[in-house]
Each structure stands twice: as structure tokens, then as C-alpha cells.
XYZ file of C-alpha atoms in Angstrom:
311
model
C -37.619 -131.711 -191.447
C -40.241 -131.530 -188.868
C -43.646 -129.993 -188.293
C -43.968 -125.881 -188.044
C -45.951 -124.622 -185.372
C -47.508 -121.216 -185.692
C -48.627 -119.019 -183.403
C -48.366 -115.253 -182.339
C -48.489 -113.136 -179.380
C -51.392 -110.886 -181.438
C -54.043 -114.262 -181.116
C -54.332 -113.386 -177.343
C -55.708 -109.628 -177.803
C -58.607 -110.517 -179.279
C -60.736 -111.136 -177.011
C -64.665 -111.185 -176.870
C -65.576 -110.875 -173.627
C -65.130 -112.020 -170.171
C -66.878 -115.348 -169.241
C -66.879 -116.327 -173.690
C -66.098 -119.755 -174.384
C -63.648 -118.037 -177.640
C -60.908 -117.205 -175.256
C -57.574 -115.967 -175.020
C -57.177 -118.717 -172.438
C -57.243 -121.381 -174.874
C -54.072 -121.049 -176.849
C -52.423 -120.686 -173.485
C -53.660 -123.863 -172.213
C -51.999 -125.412 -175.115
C -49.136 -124.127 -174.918
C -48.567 -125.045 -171.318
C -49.563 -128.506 -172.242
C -47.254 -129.182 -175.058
C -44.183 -127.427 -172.617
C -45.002 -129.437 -169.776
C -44.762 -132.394 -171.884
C -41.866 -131.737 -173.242
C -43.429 -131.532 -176.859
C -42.827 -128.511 -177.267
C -39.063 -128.978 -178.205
C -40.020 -131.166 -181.502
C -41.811 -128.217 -183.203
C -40.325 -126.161 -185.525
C -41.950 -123.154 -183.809
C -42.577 -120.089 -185.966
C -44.112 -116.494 -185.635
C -47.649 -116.542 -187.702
C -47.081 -112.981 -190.070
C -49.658 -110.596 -191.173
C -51.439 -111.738 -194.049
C -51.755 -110.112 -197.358
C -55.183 -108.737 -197.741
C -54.863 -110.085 -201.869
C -54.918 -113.493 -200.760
C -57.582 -113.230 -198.318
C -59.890 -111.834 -201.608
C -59.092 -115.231 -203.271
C -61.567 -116.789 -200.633
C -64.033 -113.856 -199.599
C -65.560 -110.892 -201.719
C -63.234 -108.291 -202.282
C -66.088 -105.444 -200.910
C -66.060 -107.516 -197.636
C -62.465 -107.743 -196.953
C -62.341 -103.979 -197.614
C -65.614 -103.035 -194.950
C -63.889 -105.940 -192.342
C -60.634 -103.785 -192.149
C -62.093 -100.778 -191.750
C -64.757 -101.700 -189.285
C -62.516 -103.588 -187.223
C -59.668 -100.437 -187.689
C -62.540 -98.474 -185.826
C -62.449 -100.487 -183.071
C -58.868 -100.460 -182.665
C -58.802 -96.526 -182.770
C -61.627 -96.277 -180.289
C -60.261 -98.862 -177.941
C -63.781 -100.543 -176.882
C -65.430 -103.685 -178.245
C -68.068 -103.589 -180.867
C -70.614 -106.589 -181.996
C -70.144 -107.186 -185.000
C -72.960 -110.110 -185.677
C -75.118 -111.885 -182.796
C -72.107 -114.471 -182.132
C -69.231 -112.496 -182.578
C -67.390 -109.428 -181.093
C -64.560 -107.437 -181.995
C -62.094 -106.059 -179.901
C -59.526 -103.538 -180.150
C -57.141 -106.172 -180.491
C -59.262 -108.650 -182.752
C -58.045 -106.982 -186.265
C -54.079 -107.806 -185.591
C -55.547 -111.359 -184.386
C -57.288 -111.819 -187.412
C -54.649 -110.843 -189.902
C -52.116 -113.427 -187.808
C -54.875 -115.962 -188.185
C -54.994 -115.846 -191.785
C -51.342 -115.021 -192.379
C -50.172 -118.093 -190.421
C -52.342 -120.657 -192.572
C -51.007 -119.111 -195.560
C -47.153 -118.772 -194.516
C -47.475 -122.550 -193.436
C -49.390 -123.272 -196.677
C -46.275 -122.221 -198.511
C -43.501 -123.982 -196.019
C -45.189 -127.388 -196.606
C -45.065 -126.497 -200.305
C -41.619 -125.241 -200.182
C -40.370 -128.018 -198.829
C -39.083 -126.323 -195.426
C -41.500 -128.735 -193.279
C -43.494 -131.884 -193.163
C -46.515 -129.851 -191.841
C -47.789 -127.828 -190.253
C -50.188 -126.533 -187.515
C -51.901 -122.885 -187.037
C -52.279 -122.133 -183.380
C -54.114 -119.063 -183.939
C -57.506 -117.305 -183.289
C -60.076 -116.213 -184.194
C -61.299 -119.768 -186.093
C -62.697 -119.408 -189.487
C -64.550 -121.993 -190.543
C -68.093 -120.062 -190.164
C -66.734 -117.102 -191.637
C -69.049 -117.183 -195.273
C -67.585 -115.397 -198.713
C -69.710 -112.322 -197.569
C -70.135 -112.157 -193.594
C -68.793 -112.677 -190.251
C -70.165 -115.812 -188.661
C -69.530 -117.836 -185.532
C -67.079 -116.220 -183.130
C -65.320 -116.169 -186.913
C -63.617 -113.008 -189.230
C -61.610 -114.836 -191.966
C -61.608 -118.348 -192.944
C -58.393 -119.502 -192.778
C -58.412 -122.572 -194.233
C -60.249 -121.665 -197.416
C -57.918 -118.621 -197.654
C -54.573 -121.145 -197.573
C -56.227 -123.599 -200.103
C -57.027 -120.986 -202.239
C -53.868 -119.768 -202.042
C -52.075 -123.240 -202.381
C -54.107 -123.126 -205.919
C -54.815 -119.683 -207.091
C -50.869 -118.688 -205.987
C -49.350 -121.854 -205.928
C -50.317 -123.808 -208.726
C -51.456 -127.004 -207.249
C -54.156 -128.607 -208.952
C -56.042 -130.368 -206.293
C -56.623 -129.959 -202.535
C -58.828 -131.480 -199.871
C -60.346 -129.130 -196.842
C -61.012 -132.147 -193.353
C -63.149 -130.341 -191.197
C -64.119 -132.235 -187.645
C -65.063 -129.542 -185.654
C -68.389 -130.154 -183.478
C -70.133 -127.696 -185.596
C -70.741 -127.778 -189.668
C -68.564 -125.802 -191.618
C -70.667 -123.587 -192.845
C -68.412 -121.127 -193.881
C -65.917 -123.159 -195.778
C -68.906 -125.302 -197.642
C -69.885 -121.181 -198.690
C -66.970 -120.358 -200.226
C -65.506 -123.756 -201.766
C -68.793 -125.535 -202.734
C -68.927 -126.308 -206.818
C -64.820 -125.607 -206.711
C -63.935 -128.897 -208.773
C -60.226 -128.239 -207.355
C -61.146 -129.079 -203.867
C -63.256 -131.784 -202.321
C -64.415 -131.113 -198.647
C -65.260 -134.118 -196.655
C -66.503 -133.272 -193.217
C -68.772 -134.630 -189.600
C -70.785 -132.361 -187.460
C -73.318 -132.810 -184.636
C -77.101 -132.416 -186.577
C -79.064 -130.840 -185.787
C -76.760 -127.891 -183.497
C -75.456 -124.669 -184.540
C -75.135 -123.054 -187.728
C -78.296 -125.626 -188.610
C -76.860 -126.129 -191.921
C -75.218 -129.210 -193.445
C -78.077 -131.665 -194.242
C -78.382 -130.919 -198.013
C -74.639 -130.304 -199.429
C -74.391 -127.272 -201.721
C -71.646 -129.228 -204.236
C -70.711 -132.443 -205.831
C -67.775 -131.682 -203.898
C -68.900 -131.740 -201.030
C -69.132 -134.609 -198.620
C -71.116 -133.833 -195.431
C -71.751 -136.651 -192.605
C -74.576 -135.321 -190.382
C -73.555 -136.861 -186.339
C -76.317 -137.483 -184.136
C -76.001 -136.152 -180.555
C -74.411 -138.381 -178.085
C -72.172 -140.450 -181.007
C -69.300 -141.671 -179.738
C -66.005 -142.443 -181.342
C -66.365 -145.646 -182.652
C -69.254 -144.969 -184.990
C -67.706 -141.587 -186.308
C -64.731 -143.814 -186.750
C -66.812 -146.106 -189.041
C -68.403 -143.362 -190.801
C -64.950 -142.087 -191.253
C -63.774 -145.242 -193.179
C -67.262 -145.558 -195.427
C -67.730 -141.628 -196.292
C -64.442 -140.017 -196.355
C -62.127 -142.448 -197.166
C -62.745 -143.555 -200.730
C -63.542 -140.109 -201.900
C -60.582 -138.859 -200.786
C -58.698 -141.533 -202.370
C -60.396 -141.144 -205.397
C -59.871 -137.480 -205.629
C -55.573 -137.869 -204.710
C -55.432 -134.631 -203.418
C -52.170 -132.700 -203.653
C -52.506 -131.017 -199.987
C -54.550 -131.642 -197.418
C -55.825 -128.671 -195.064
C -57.695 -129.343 -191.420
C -60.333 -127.633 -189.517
C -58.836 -129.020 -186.835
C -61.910 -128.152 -183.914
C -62.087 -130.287 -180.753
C -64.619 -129.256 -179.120
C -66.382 -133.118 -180.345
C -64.776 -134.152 -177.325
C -66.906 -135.568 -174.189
C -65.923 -132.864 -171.960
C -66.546 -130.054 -174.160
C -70.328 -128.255 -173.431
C -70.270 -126.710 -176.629
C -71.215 -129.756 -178.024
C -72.557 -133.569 -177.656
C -70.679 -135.943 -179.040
C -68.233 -138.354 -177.432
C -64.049 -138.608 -179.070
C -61.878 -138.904 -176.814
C -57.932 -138.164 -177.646
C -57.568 -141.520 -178.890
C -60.180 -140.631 -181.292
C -58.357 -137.682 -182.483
C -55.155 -139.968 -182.852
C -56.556 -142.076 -185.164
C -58.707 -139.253 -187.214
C -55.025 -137.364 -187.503
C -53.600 -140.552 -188.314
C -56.184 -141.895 -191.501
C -55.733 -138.209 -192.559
C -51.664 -138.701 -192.724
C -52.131 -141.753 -194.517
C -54.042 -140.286 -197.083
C -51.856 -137.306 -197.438
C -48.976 -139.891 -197.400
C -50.215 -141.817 -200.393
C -51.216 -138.520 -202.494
C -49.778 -135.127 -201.322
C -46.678 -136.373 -200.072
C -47.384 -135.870 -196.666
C -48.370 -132.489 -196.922
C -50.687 -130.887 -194.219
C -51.754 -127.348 -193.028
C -53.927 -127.956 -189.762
C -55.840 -124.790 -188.459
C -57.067 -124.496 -184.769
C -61.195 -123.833 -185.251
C -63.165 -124.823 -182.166
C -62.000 -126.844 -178.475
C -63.515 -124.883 -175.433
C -62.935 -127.349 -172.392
C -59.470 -126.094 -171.819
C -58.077 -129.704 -170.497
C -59.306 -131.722 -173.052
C -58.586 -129.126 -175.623
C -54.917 -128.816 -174.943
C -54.395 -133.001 -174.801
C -56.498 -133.351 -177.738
C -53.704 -130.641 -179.615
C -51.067 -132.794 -178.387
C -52.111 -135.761 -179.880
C -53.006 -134.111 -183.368
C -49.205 -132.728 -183.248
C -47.810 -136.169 -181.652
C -49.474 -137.967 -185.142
C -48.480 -135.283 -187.127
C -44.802 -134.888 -186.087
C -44.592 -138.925 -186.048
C -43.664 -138.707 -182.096
């Protein structure tokens, strides 16, 4: 077996705007990366599908879902951009984008589950991780990642499953949707204070939020990593693990100011494995959220896969 890369054509037409940060640009820089590395050839490489619209009600309110489509529908039929909130835009070709986004965290969801793969990684956009039960958010449309763990419980059956999030930014949107969900435990690090603000007080029990000062570097995140995360993820033996896989914590990014590095993101990837290794056997969905300095973006990808593909 082998890990399943997703991806679709549809990611690149969404697009908010020349000069944003959320480009198409970015899933082309990592693709170019993991060719010209020849990493390419190690991933099962798969077509991300259009999601079902039932399973992305498990995660946000059903009223929502329904107002989303159409709204964004409009904006494909018109053919011009419309903003949707203060940080996010829709284009004509953001409603395809998001249903690939969605659809390829749940199709790899059930491939891990189904045996087909090891893992899996979603190289898709829009991100979702500030994308609340109610409301766009954050350059984001659909969470993703809540969507496939509520799926991998709701549809699948699984009892327990654990949400990583180290983007840059708190997850506001996940926390939202999955806080006081006994089935999943959400352990997560975010520069504080920087945007969405939020993340101080958790909303849950199961809920593990480790505020990052600006200018931390990898070291002490690593530390905070083995103190905060660790032991409640081992206590909680989580059947499937799901990533908010953001990079934009790296140096070079200017979205953000903390300091990993890629060996940084090795050895995050790698403590995750190990824990999914010991309780989930081995499963992992990873889901592209944030990464805006193209370079460092597309090496930091490369080692997540690298880890998770055992390269």
C-alpha cells in the first residue's frame, strides 16, 4: 500500500484575486516540487470527487450548506467574483473548488478506512479550518477536516478520532463545530495573539489549545508538543487521526511569526505517525489549510509526504 494523494484540476479556479496570498499558485508550486524531486512517483495519486452535500451537513448547519450552494451557484452563472465575508471571495470557479475540497478529505477518509492506503493527503483548496458550523471564515467555505471526521464517525462507525491542527493561525472553525464532541479530541498550536483572535479559553474538555508566542521557534513548539499533545492523545487512542496540515508557521512565511523550519515539520509528521501507529493503525487523512511562501510551502509538503509515505 502506499499513501493517496488527492488533488484536482477544479482547486486552481478558485481564485480570489490577483496579488491574494490564497492562490492558485500554491498547489502548483507543490506539485512542481514533489515532480522535480522525483516524489511524485511514490504517491498513489488520485482525482479528489465532488462531495456529497449530506456529509458536509454532518459538520455545518444544514440551512448553511443550502444558502453556500446557492450563493456561490450565482457566482458561477454570472461569471464575476463576489465577497462573500471581509476575508474571503468567491469566484466563478470557487463552488467546484469547494466541493473537490471537501470531497477529497472524505474519499481519502474512506480509502484509509477501507484499507486501499496507508494515508493519505488532500492537496486541495480552499482550506477549511476557519470555516465555523454557520459561516464562511478565513479565505475558508467548508471545513474539510471536520466534514471527514464526521464522516469517519457519523458514516463510518469509528468510535474515536483526533483532529492535529498546526497551522499558524487557531482553528477556529474546527474548535466551532467539534468542541464538547466526546468522540474527538482536538489538540492544536497557533501564534497568540494573530488572526481569528480566538483560542485562549478552549470551548471543550476536548479541546487542547497551546497558545505560541510570536517569534517561537521550533524547538520550544517541539517541547510543547511532547508536554501538551502527547499524553492526551495517548490517553484518548484515537482510531484515525486527521491533520490541518498549514505551513505557513514556517520562517519565511509573512503570514505569520513563528520560526519551523522543514525539519520541524518532519518531526511534527513523524510524533503524529507514531501515535497513529500505536492506536489507529497508522491511519491518517492530512488536509492542506494554510502555507503562503511558495518555496518553503512546497518543501515543507514534501517532507510531511516523505514521513508519511516512510521515504
Amino acid at each position: 500500500m502506499a499513501t493517496a494523494y488527492y488533488s484536482h484540476p477544479d482547486c486552481a479556479g478558485h481564485d480570489m484575486g490577483r496579488g491574494h496570498p490564497e492562490c492558485p499558485e500554491r498547489l502548483g508550486a507543490i506539485n512542481d516540487f514533489l515532480l522535480a524531486s522525483g516524489l511524485d512517483v511514490a504517491l498513489d495519486r488520485r482525482d479528489a470527487p465532488l462531495v456529497d452535500l449530506a456529509d458536509v451537513a454532518l459538520a455545518h448547519d444544514q440551512r448553511y450548506v443550502t444558502e453556500l450552494r446557492d450563493v456561490l451557484g450565482q457566482v458561477e452563472a454570472a461569471g464575476q467574483s463576489r465577497a462573500i465575508d471581509p476575508d474571503t471571495v468567491a469566484a466563478p470557479g470557487t463552488w467546484r473548488a469547494v466541493q473537490r475540497a471537501a470531497g477529497a478529505a472524505v474519499a481519502a477518509t474512506d480509502a484509509v478506512i477501507d484499507g486501499e492506503v496507508d494515508n493519505a493527503f488532500c492537496a486541495v483548496r480552499p482550506p477549511g479550518h476557519h470555516a465555523t458550523r454557520h459561516e464562511t471564515m478565513g479565505f475558508c467555505f467548508f471545513n474539510n477536516v471536520a466534514v471527514a471526521a464526521r464522516h469517519a464517525l457519523d458514516r463510518r462507525g469509528l468510535q474515536r478520532v483526533a483532529i492535529v491542527d498546526f497551522d499558524v493561525h487557531h482553528g477556529n472553525g474546527t474548535e466551532d463545530i467539534v468542541a464538547g464532541d466526546e468522540r474527538i479530541l482536538m489538540v492544536s498550536f497557533f501564534q497568540h495573539p494573530l488572526y481569528p483572535g480566538s483560542g485562549g479559553v478552549p470551548l471543550g474538555p476536548n479541546m487542547v489549545n497551546v497558545p505560541i508566542a510570536p517569534y517561537t521557534r521550533g524547538d520550544e513548539i517541539r517541547e510543547v508538543i511532547e508536554q501538551m499533545w502527547i499524553p492526551r492523545l495517548d490517553a484518548f487512542k484515537p482510531q484515525m487521526i486527521f491533520i490541518s496540515a498549514g505551513f505557513d508557521a514556517h520562517r519565511e512565511d509573512d503570514l505569520g511569526q513563528l520560526g519551523l523550519v522543514e525539519a520541524d515539520y518532519e518531526w511534527i509528521t513523524r510524533r503524529i505517525k507514531q501515535v497513529a501507529d500505536r492506536h489507529a493503525q497508522g491511519r491518517i487523512v492530512s488536509c492542506l489549510e494554510g502555507g503562503y511562501a511558495l518555496g518553503a510551502l512546497a518543501r515543507s509538503v514534501a517532507t510531511h509526504l516523505r514521513v508519511l509515505a516512510d521515504l
